[in-house]
Short mmCIF file of C-alpha atoms in Angstrom, two decimals:
data_model
loop_
_atom_site.label_atom_id
_atom_site.label_comp_id
_atom_site.label_asym_id
_atom_site.label_seq_id
_atom_site.Cartn_x
_atom_site.Cartn_y
_atom_site.Cartn_z
CA MET A 9 242.26 -74.09 62.16
CA ARG A 10 243.17 -72.91 58.36
CA MET A 11 245.58 -75.71 58.01
CA LYS A 12 243.39 -78.41 59.36
CA ARG A 13 240.39 -77.15 57.02
CA ILE A 14 243.14 -77.43 54.01
CA LEU A 15 244.27 -81.21 55.46
CA ILE A 16 240.72 -82.26 55.38
CA PHE A 17 239.56 -81.12 52.09
CA ALA A 18 243.05 -82.48 50.55
CA PHE A 19 242.16 -85.68 51.96
CA ALA A 20 238.68 -85.36 50.90
CA LEU A 21 239.98 -84.82 47.06
CA MET A 22 242.56 -88.43 47.07
CA ILE A 23 239.18 -90.22 48.49
CA ILE A 24 237.23 -88.98 44.87
CA ALA A 25 239.91 -89.46 42.91
CA LEU A 26 240.56 -93.10 44.79
CA ALA A 27 236.56 -93.73 44.32
CA VAL A 28 236.76 -92.55 39.69
CA GLU A 29 239.34 -94.94 39.48
CA LEU A 30 238.44 -98.06 41.22
CA CYS A 31 234.52 -96.86 39.24
CA SER A 32 236.80 -97.08 36.11
CA CYS A 33 238.74 -100.28 37.22
CA ALA A 34 235.11 -102.14 37.15
CA ARG A 35 233.86 -100.91 34.01
CA VAL A 36 237.12 -102.11 32.32
CA GLY A 37 236.69 -105.67 34.31
CA THR A 38 233.04 -105.36 33.48
CA VAL A 39 233.50 -105.05 29.42
CA VAL A 40 236.31 -108.26 29.44
CA SER A 41 233.59 -110.22 31.83
CA ASN A 42 230.46 -109.49 29.15
CA GLY A 43 232.39 -110.72 26.80
CA GLU A 44 235.58 -108.88 25.44
CA LYS A 45 238.58 -110.62 24.63
CA PRO A 46 241.65 -109.88 22.82
CA GLN A 47 241.75 -109.44 18.91
CA MET A 48 243.70 -113.69 18.69
CA MET A 49 240.44 -114.79 20.89
CA ARG A 50 238.25 -113.07 18.37
CA GLU A 51 239.94 -115.26 15.44
CA GLU A 52 239.26 -118.76 13.95
CA ILE A 53 241.68 -121.09 15.36
CA ARG A 54 242.10 -124.15 13.07
CA ILE A 55 242.00 -127.31 14.82
CA GLY A 56 242.77 -130.70 13.43
CA VAL A 57 240.31 -133.09 13.75
CA VAL A 58 241.93 -137.40 12.48
CA VAL A 59 238.72 -140.05 12.51
CA ALA A 60 237.60 -142.52 10.56
CA LEU A 61 235.27 -142.04 7.72
CA THR A 62 236.49 -145.11 5.48
CA GLY A 63 237.03 -148.90 6.31
CA LYS A 64 235.93 -151.00 9.02
CA TYR A 65 236.51 -148.24 12.00
CA ALA A 66 234.06 -145.88 9.96
CA GLU A 67 230.90 -146.65 11.29
CA PRO A 68 231.42 -147.29 14.98
CA TYR A 69 234.20 -145.22 16.12
CA GLY A 70 234.77 -142.49 13.00
CA PHE A 71 231.60 -141.14 12.49
CA PRO A 72 230.46 -141.12 16.30
CA MET A 73 233.14 -139.10 17.09
CA GLN A 74 233.32 -136.52 14.15
CA ARG A 75 228.89 -135.83 15.21
CA GLY A 76 230.79 -135.23 19.09
CA PHE A 77 232.97 -132.93 17.50
CA GLU A 78 231.26 -131.01 15.53
CA LEU A 79 228.25 -130.48 17.90
CA ALA A 80 230.52 -129.29 20.86
CA ARG A 81 231.87 -126.79 18.39
CA GLU A 82 229.03 -125.51 17.14
CA GLU A 83 227.54 -124.53 20.53
CA ILE A 84 231.78 -123.70 22.35
CA ASN A 85 231.73 -120.72 18.83
CA SER A 86 227.42 -120.01 19.56
CA LEU A 87 229.08 -118.85 23.58
CA GLY A 88 231.79 -116.31 21.57
CA GLY A 89 234.90 -117.85 23.65
CA VAL A 90 236.75 -118.49 21.16
CA ASN A 91 235.96 -119.20 17.48
CA LEU A 92 237.02 -123.33 16.35
CA ARG A 93 236.93 -124.01 12.74
CA PHE A 94 237.92 -127.62 11.57
CA ILE A 95 240.31 -129.47 9.60
CA THR A 96 239.02 -132.99 8.87
CA VAL A 97 241.16 -135.61 7.54
CA ASP A 98 240.39 -139.57 7.22
CA ASP A 99 242.48 -141.58 8.69
CA ARG A 100 241.09 -144.59 6.80
CA SER A 101 240.91 -146.78 9.72
CA THR A 102 245.35 -147.53 9.43
CA PRO A 103 247.97 -146.86 11.29
CA GLU A 104 249.61 -145.69 8.18
CA GLY A 105 246.72 -143.40 6.94
CA ALA A 106 246.77 -141.85 10.98
CA LYS A 107 250.46 -140.96 10.37
CA GLU A 108 250.18 -139.53 7.29
CA ALA A 109 246.89 -137.00 8.84
CA VAL A 110 248.76 -135.72 11.46
CA GLN A 111 251.50 -135.04 9.37
CA HIS A 112 249.46 -133.28 6.85
CA LEU A 113 248.39 -131.32 9.98
CA VAL A 114 251.09 -130.19 11.50
CA ASP A 115 252.44 -129.27 8.06
CA GLN A 116 249.09 -126.97 8.04
CA GLY A 117 249.87 -125.30 11.36
CA VAL A 118 247.40 -126.41 13.84
CA PRO A 119 248.42 -126.07 17.14
CA ALA A 120 246.38 -128.90 18.03
CA ILE A 121 244.98 -132.69 16.80
CA VAL A 122 241.78 -133.84 18.12
CA GLY A 123 240.75 -137.78 17.30
CA LEU A 124 242.70 -140.66 16.66
CA ALA A 125 240.84 -142.82 18.17
CA ILE A 126 242.37 -146.07 17.41
CA SER A 127 245.54 -146.41 20.64
CA THR A 128 247.69 -148.77 17.16
CA HIS A 129 246.95 -145.65 15.58
CA LEU A 130 247.89 -143.51 17.74
CA LYS A 131 250.92 -145.22 18.87
CA GLU A 132 252.06 -144.65 15.58
CA ALA A 133 250.73 -141.07 14.76
CA ALA A 134 251.60 -139.55 17.81
CA PRO A 135 255.24 -138.57 17.62
CA ILE A 136 255.24 -137.00 15.24
CA ALA A 137 252.78 -134.02 17.07
CA GLN A 138 254.77 -134.90 19.66
CA GLU A 139 257.70 -133.83 17.65
CA ASN A 140 256.70 -130.72 15.97
CA ARG A 141 254.86 -129.59 19.37
CA VAL A 142 251.24 -130.15 18.10
CA ILE A 143 248.71 -131.29 20.71
CA ALA A 144 246.82 -134.51 20.21
CA PHE A 145 244.49 -135.15 22.12
CA SER A 146 242.83 -138.49 21.56
CA SER A 147 238.91 -138.81 22.77
CA VAL A 148 239.09 -142.76 22.60
CA SER A 149 242.29 -144.71 22.83
CA SER A 150 242.19 -146.28 25.80
CA ALA A 151 246.25 -148.48 26.06
CA ALA A 152 248.56 -147.56 29.25
CA GLY A 153 250.79 -145.76 28.88
CA LEU A 154 250.74 -143.89 25.35
CA SER A 155 250.75 -140.52 27.20
CA GLY A 156 254.04 -140.96 28.28
CA ILE A 157 254.76 -139.96 24.89
CA GLY A 158 254.93 -136.98 24.93
CA SER A 159 253.68 -134.05 26.35
CA PHE A 160 251.82 -132.69 24.05
CA ILE A 161 249.88 -135.67 24.39
CA PHE A 162 246.88 -136.56 26.00
CA ARG A 163 243.00 -138.52 26.20
CA THR A 164 239.55 -138.41 27.39
CA SER A 165 239.20 -142.43 27.96
CA LEU A 166 240.28 -143.44 31.03
CA ALA A 167 243.21 -145.92 30.57
CA THR A 168 243.82 -149.44 31.34
CA ASN A 169 245.16 -149.00 34.22
CA ILE A 170 242.82 -146.51 35.42
CA SER A 171 239.47 -148.07 34.22
CA ILE A 172 240.16 -151.91 34.82
CA PRO A 173 241.37 -151.94 38.05
CA SER A 174 238.06 -149.79 39.67
CA GLY A 175 235.83 -152.15 36.98
CA VAL A 176 237.01 -155.31 38.52
CA MET A 177 237.02 -154.13 42.29
CA ALA A 178 233.07 -153.23 41.00
CA THR A 179 232.23 -156.39 39.84
CA GLN A 180 234.39 -158.78 42.07
CA GLN A 181 232.85 -157.20 45.14
CA LYS A 182 229.01 -157.68 42.89
CA ILE A 183 230.09 -161.15 41.27
CA GLY A 184 232.12 -163.09 43.52
CA TYR A 185 234.42 -164.47 40.88
CA GLN A 186 237.44 -166.56 41.86
CA LYS A 187 238.78 -168.36 38.50
CA VAL A 188 238.08 -167.15 35.01
CA ALA A 189 239.25 -167.15 31.59
CA THR A 190 240.41 -163.71 29.01
CA ILE A 191 240.96 -163.05 25.59
CA TYR A 192 242.49 -160.51 22.86
CA ASP A 193 242.75 -159.39 20.31
CA GLU A 194 247.19 -160.58 19.92
CA ILE A 195 247.87 -157.10 17.41
CA ASP A 196 246.12 -155.10 18.89
CA VAL A 197 247.66 -152.11 20.95
CA TYR A 198 244.26 -151.99 23.66
CA ALA A 199 243.19 -155.57 23.60
CA ARG A 200 246.70 -156.38 24.97
CA SER A 201 247.59 -153.52 27.03
CA SER A 202 243.88 -154.81 28.73
CA ASN A 203 244.08 -157.87 28.93
CA GLU A 204 248.01 -157.54 30.39
CA VAL A 205 246.07 -155.12 33.45
CA LEU A 206 243.57 -157.05 33.49
CA LYS A 207 246.70 -159.98 34.72
CA THR A 208 247.88 -158.35 36.77
CA VAL A 209 245.06 -157.14 38.68
CA LEU A 210 243.07 -160.01 39.32
CA GLU A 211 246.06 -162.03 40.26
CA ALA A 212 246.54 -159.48 42.67
CA ASN A 213 243.58 -159.57 44.06
CA GLY A 214 244.03 -163.83 43.91
CA VAL A 215 242.16 -164.73 40.87
CA GLU A 216 243.28 -168.03 39.80
CA ILE A 217 243.09 -167.25 35.09
CA LEU A 218 242.48 -170.62 33.52
CA THR A 219 243.40 -170.35 30.42
CA GLU A 220 243.70 -167.13 28.02
CA GLU A 221 243.41 -167.53 24.53
CA THR A 222 243.90 -164.89 21.49
CA PHE A 223 242.61 -163.67 18.46
CA LYS A 224 243.85 -161.57 15.63
CA THR A 225 241.95 -158.24 14.52
CA GLY A 226 239.86 -158.85 11.35
CA ASP A 227 238.88 -162.81 12.71
CA THR A 228 234.81 -164.02 12.12
CA ASP A 229 235.08 -167.16 14.54
CA PHE A 230 235.46 -167.47 17.91
CA SER A 231 233.53 -171.06 18.55
CA GLN A 232 236.71 -172.77 19.37
CA GLN A 233 237.78 -170.19 22.06
CA LEU A 234 234.58 -169.71 23.20
CA THR A 235 234.27 -173.39 23.56
CA ASN A 236 237.72 -174.17 25.45
CA ILE A 237 236.48 -171.83 27.46
CA MET A 238 233.71 -173.31 28.61
CA ALA A 239 235.43 -176.36 29.54
CA ALA A 240 237.66 -174.42 32.02
CA GLU A 241 234.43 -173.82 33.68
CA PRO A 242 235.13 -170.08 34.96
CA ASP A 243 233.16 -167.82 37.15
CA ALA A 244 233.38 -165.04 34.51
CA LEU A 245 235.23 -164.22 31.28
CA PHE A 246 237.42 -160.68 30.69
CA ILE A 247 237.29 -159.94 26.73
CA SER A 248 239.73 -157.25 25.57
CA ALA A 249 238.54 -156.29 21.68
CA LEU A 250 237.45 -153.59 19.26
CA ALA A 251 234.07 -153.07 18.86
CA GLN A 252 233.38 -154.84 16.23
CA GLU A 253 234.79 -158.66 17.30
CA ILE A 254 233.75 -157.89 21.29
CA ALA A 255 230.05 -157.70 19.30
CA ARG A 256 230.92 -161.16 17.58
CA ILE A 257 232.57 -162.43 20.36
CA VAL A 258 229.39 -161.48 22.86
CA ALA A 259 226.70 -163.56 19.87
CA GLN A 260 228.77 -166.50 20.13
CA THR A 261 228.60 -167.08 23.80
CA SER A 262 224.83 -167.63 23.15
CA GLU A 263 225.49 -169.68 19.98
CA VAL A 264 228.21 -171.81 21.24
CA GLY A 265 226.09 -172.30 24.56
CA PHE A 266 228.03 -170.48 27.56
CA PRO A 267 226.26 -170.89 30.33
CA ASP A 268 224.73 -168.67 32.79
CA THR A 269 227.11 -169.10 35.35
CA ILE A 270 229.90 -167.84 33.22
CA HIS A 271 229.47 -163.86 33.76
CA VAL A 272 230.89 -162.28 30.68
CA ILE A 273 232.65 -158.97 30.92
CA ALA A 274 234.09 -156.49 27.65
CA PRO A 275 235.00 -152.94 29.95
CA ASP A 276 234.22 -151.31 26.65
CA LEU A 277 230.93 -153.12 26.32
CA THR A 278 228.51 -149.98 24.59
CA MET A 279 224.84 -150.23 22.83
CA ASP A 280 225.67 -151.19 19.67
CA GLU A 281 227.58 -153.52 20.37
CA VAL A 282 225.02 -155.64 22.42
CA GLN A 283 222.04 -154.66 20.07
CA LYS A 284 224.65 -156.26 17.11
CA ALA A 285 225.58 -158.78 19.60
CA GLY A 286 221.67 -159.94 20.75
CA ASP A 287 220.37 -162.87 23.11
CA GLY A 288 223.98 -163.47 23.48
CA ALA A 289 224.71 -159.43 24.98
CA GLU A 290 222.01 -160.34 28.20
CA GLY A 291 223.57 -160.06 31.79
CA ALA A 292 227.07 -158.89 29.44
CA ILE A 293 228.89 -157.16 31.98
CA GLY A 294 230.82 -153.33 30.82
CA PHE A 295 232.64 -150.04 32.15
CA ILE A 296 233.16 -147.48 30.19
CA GLY A 297 233.30 -143.64 30.91
CA TRP A 298 230.05 -142.36 29.18
CA SER A 299 226.10 -143.73 29.37
CA SER A 300 223.26 -141.92 29.17
CA ILE A 301 221.58 -142.37 32.31
CA SER A 302 224.37 -140.83 34.01
CA ASP A 303 223.15 -137.95 35.79
CA ALA A 304 225.91 -136.04 35.30
CA PRO A 305 225.49 -131.75 34.96
CA GLY A 306 224.79 -131.37 31.35
CA ASN A 307 224.38 -135.00 30.15
CA GLN A 308 220.81 -135.29 28.96
CA THR A 309 220.79 -131.60 27.15
CA PHE A 310 224.15 -133.17 25.23
CA ILE A 311 221.61 -136.35 24.13
CA GLU A 312 218.35 -134.38 23.61
CA ASN A 313 220.70 -131.47 21.74
CA TYR A 314 222.04 -134.88 19.95
CA ARG A 315 219.09 -136.24 19.40
CA ALA A 316 216.99 -133.40 17.46
CA LYS A 317 220.75 -132.26 15.22
CA TYR A 318 220.94 -136.15 14.34
CA GLY A 319 217.76 -138.06 14.93
CA ILE A 320 219.71 -141.01 16.99
CA GLU A 321 220.90 -141.40 20.10
CA PRO A 322 224.42 -140.69 21.03
CA GLU A 323 227.37 -143.12 21.45
CA PRO A 324 229.90 -143.29 23.82
CA TRP A 325 232.32 -142.41 21.94
CA ALA A 326 230.41 -139.33 20.06
CA ALA A 327 229.84 -138.24 24.11
CA GLN A 328 233.77 -138.71 24.74
CA SER A 329 234.20 -136.53 21.49
CA TYR A 330 232.38 -133.54 22.90
CA VAL A 331 233.91 -134.04 25.88
CA THR A 332 237.18 -133.33 24.53
CA LEU A 333 236.87 -130.26 22.43
CA TYR A 334 235.40 -128.11 25.22
CA VAL A 335 238.32 -129.82 27.47
CA LEU A 336 240.46 -128.43 24.58
CA ALA A 337 238.21 -125.35 24.17
CA ASN A 338 238.51 -124.30 27.92
CA ALA A 339 242.18 -124.65 27.53
CA ILE A 340 242.16 -122.16 24.81
CA LYS A 341 241.11 -119.42 27.00
CA ILE A 342 242.77 -120.18 29.88
CA ALA A 343 245.98 -119.47 27.63
CA GLN A 344 244.19 -116.91 25.54
CA SER A 345 246.73 -117.80 23.24
CA ALA A 346 246.58 -119.61 19.99
CA ASP A 347 250.29 -120.77 20.54
CA SER A 348 250.30 -124.57 21.11
CA THR A 349 253.04 -124.21 24.14
CA ALA A 350 250.72 -122.11 26.10
CA ILE A 351 247.14 -124.20 25.45
CA ARG A 352 249.75 -127.48 26.10
CA ASP A 353 250.43 -126.05 29.67
CA ALA A 354 246.75 -124.62 30.45
CA LEU A 355 244.68 -128.62 29.15
CA ALA A 356 248.27 -129.63 31.82
CA GLN A 357 246.28 -128.07 34.62
CA THR A 358 242.96 -128.99 33.88
CA LYS A 359 241.56 -129.65 37.41
CA ASP A 360 237.91 -130.96 38.24
CA LEU A 361 236.14 -129.27 35.12
CA PRO A 362 232.66 -129.70 35.09
CA THR A 363 231.38 -132.42 31.61
CA ILE A 364 228.83 -134.92 30.57
CA LEU A 365 231.34 -137.74 32.01
CA GLY A 366 231.73 -135.43 35.61
CA ASN A 367 234.54 -133.58 36.86
CA PHE A 368 237.73 -134.40 34.41
CA SER A 369 241.09 -133.74 35.09
CA PHE A 370 244.75 -135.23 33.71
CA ASN A 371 247.10 -137.09 35.80
CA ALA A 372 250.61 -135.94 35.30
CA ASP A 373 250.80 -138.50 32.06
CA GLY A 374 247.63 -136.70 30.50
CA ASP A 375 246.05 -139.01 31.65
CA ALA A 376 242.02 -137.58 32.10
CA LEU A 377 240.92 -138.93 35.64
CA TYR A 378 237.12 -138.86 36.11
CA ASP A 379 234.48 -141.44 37.78
CA GLN A 380 233.74 -144.41 35.70
CA ILE A 381 230.30 -146.29 35.61
CA VAL A 382 230.01 -150.63 35.77
CA LEU A 383 226.53 -150.79 33.45
CA VAL A 384 225.18 -154.32 32.57
CA VAL A 385 222.48 -155.27 30.62
CA LYS A 386 219.48 -156.41 31.06
CA ASP A 387 216.38 -156.94 29.27
CA GLY A 388 218.08 -155.69 26.14
CA ALA A 389 218.67 -151.90 27.90
CA PHE A 390 221.73 -151.11 30.21
CA GLN A 391 221.33 -151.22 33.95
CA VAL A 392 223.54 -149.32 36.48
CA LEU A 393 225.34 -152.76 37.99
CA GLU A 394 224.31 -151.55 42.27
#
């Protein structure tokens, strides 16, 4: 009996010791979950930002992107998970400026660069980041294949080979077009990519392309191309261009007397182009990643915060840049490191991350995956194309 009591007492001591150890572990877990981070996570992490602050792309792309990045940075830093500081460089709205900006930031030793709106610019500048193992995370560019430049290249916009097939399927089901025309910028990388993907998808869906009209970046008069398109009598016109040319082309459809029977579809149509195009935009259709009417969690809060900070309505490129920084910050938290390779690896594993664009993932190439929205202009405002 004495031996039995000794064994029971010893066993009880073991239980008490185990309980004390578990309690201690629980206290450590609580401290970590309450915000204790390694020293690196408390220090500033410098992030490069390449946006157009001068030149023709500043107003439609650069300024909205800068606003979206800055709003996200303030929110992220206030949460205490990471502390981000921007080094912002103007790409001057040129490929040469983008290359110089990326090289400057690489020389500064940043682990990641965000921005790089124009596909033509990303194509030229991304190899510099890739060669130096620095993340280049574009929030706007969408020409097919650019993320394939290397494993350090990521994008937030839906690539043309992802967005256009679903957009064509949705619009063809609604409108029922069987013969179409296209017009595209023969210089711009995005516009050429968009038109090539459109041709492939339309032909695969049994849609006849009656005519392909072209123009060059900076052109302002599209009356001849639009007259040629009217003469072909298509059911729909697809426009592949950047913001300034989209607005002018859509506006001029009204000026040359486009009939209502020709549906105007511009994949990247935004409210900015709609407002600039005026009456010509009525009935125009676009498919894009973000909209103010989206019910994605947090979207309306983002809109309210953007209005409060800047006194204007948010633009899609601001929203996508806002999401870009949140996705990057999430990867930094997961990596628990400012090392570009560690962050790259965490980015590549992003899966169904809740954002104002919806659940956000990357495919194997570093291109974003989420549900896009197909919109139609009615009475000067966007509505979902049901």
